Amino acid sequence: MDRQQILDLYQWSDGTCFRHPAEGAQPTIHLKTIRPTAGGLQDVRACQTCVLELEIQHAATAAAESAPYSPGHVVRDLDE
């Protein structure tokens, strides 16, 4: 799959990437909601660049473990 095909597997909405907050609002996916020790809830969102990097890491991990890999499951994998 090419870059755009992988990105098309996700639902995007404007938000702030947890790794690139200085970039401001940009297309992101919701990765997880966390409860900071200071209280409240905080959504963790990732931009397209970060999602592609996470996909590369998942593919490498799957290959190292001789496990199957298919893109589009970064969020599900984080919750497992």
Coordinates of C-alpha atoms in Angstrom, one line a residue:
M1 CA 0.0 0.0 0.0
D2 CA 1.2 3.5 -0.6
R3 CA 1.1 6.4 1.8
Q4 CA -2.3 7.8 0.9
Q5 CA -3.9 4.3 0.9
I6 CA -2.8 3.8 4.5
L7 CA -3.9 7.3 5.6
D8 CA -7.3 6.7 4.0
L9 CA -7.8 3.8 6.4
Y10 CA -8.3 6.3 9.3
Q11 CA -10.9 8.9 10.1
W12 CA -9.3 12.3 10.4
S13 CA -10.4 15.5 12.1
D14 CA -8.6 18.7 13.1
G15 CA -6.7 18.5 16.3
T16 CA -3.2 18.9 17.8
C17 CA -0.6 16.2 17.4
F18 CA 0.9 15.0 20.7
R19 CA 4.4 15.0 19.1
H20 CA 4.0 18.2 17.1
P21 CA 1.9 20.7 19.2
A22 CA 3.7 23.7 17.7
E23 CA 2.1 22.8 14.3
G24 CA -1.3 23.7 15.7
A25 CA -4.5 22.3 14.3
Q26 CA -4.0 19.8 11.5
P27 CA -5.6 16.5 10.4
T28 CA -5.2 14.0 13.2
I29 CA -6.6 10.7 14.5
H30 CA -7.7 10.1 18.1
L31 CA -5.2 7.5 19.6
K32 CA -6.3 7.4 23.2
T33 CA -7.9 9.3 26.1
I34 CA -5.7 9.5 29.2
R35 CA -6.3 10.7 32.8
P36 CA -3.4 13.0 33.8
T37 CA -2.5 13.0 37.5
A38 CA -3.5 16.7 37.6
G39 CA -7.1 15.5 36.8
G40 CA -9.5 15.6 33.9
L41 CA -9.2 13.8 30.6
Q42 CA -6.8 14.5 27.8
D43 CA -7.2 13.2 24.2
V44 CA -4.0 12.0 22.6
R45 CA -4.0 12.7 18.8
A46 CA -1.5 11.9 16.1
C47 CA -0.9 13.7 12.8
Q48 CA -0.4 12.0 9.4
T49 CA 3.4 11.9 9.7
C50 CA 3.2 10.2 13.2
V51 CA 0.6 7.7 12.0
L52 CA 2.8 6.7 9.2
E53 CA 5.7 6.3 11.6
L54 CA 3.6 4.2 13.9
E55 CA 2.6 2.0 11.0
I56 CA 6.3 1.5 10.0
Q57 CA 7.0 0.5 13.7
H58 CA 4.1 -1.9 13.7
A59 CA 5.2 -3.5 10.4
A60 CA 8.8 -3.9 11.8
T61 CA 7.5 -5.4 15.0
A62 CA 5.3 -7.8 13.1
A63 CA 8.1 -8.9 10.8
A64 CA 10.5 -9.4 13.8
E65 CA 7.9 -11.6 15.5
S66 CA 6.9 -13.4 12.2
A67 CA 3.4 -12.1 12.8
P68 CA 0.9 -11.0 10.2
Y69 CA 0.6 -7.2 9.6
S70 CA -2.1 -5.1 8.0
P71 CA -2.2 -1.3 8.1
G72 CA -5.0 0.7 9.6
H73 CA -5.0 -0.7 13.2
V74 CA -2.7 1.7 15.1
V75 CA -5.5 2.7 17.5
R76 CA -6.6 -0.8 18.1
D77 CA -3.0 -1.9 18.7
L78 CA -2.5 0.8 21.3
D79 CA -5.4 -0.5 23.3
E80 CA -4.3 -4.2 23.3

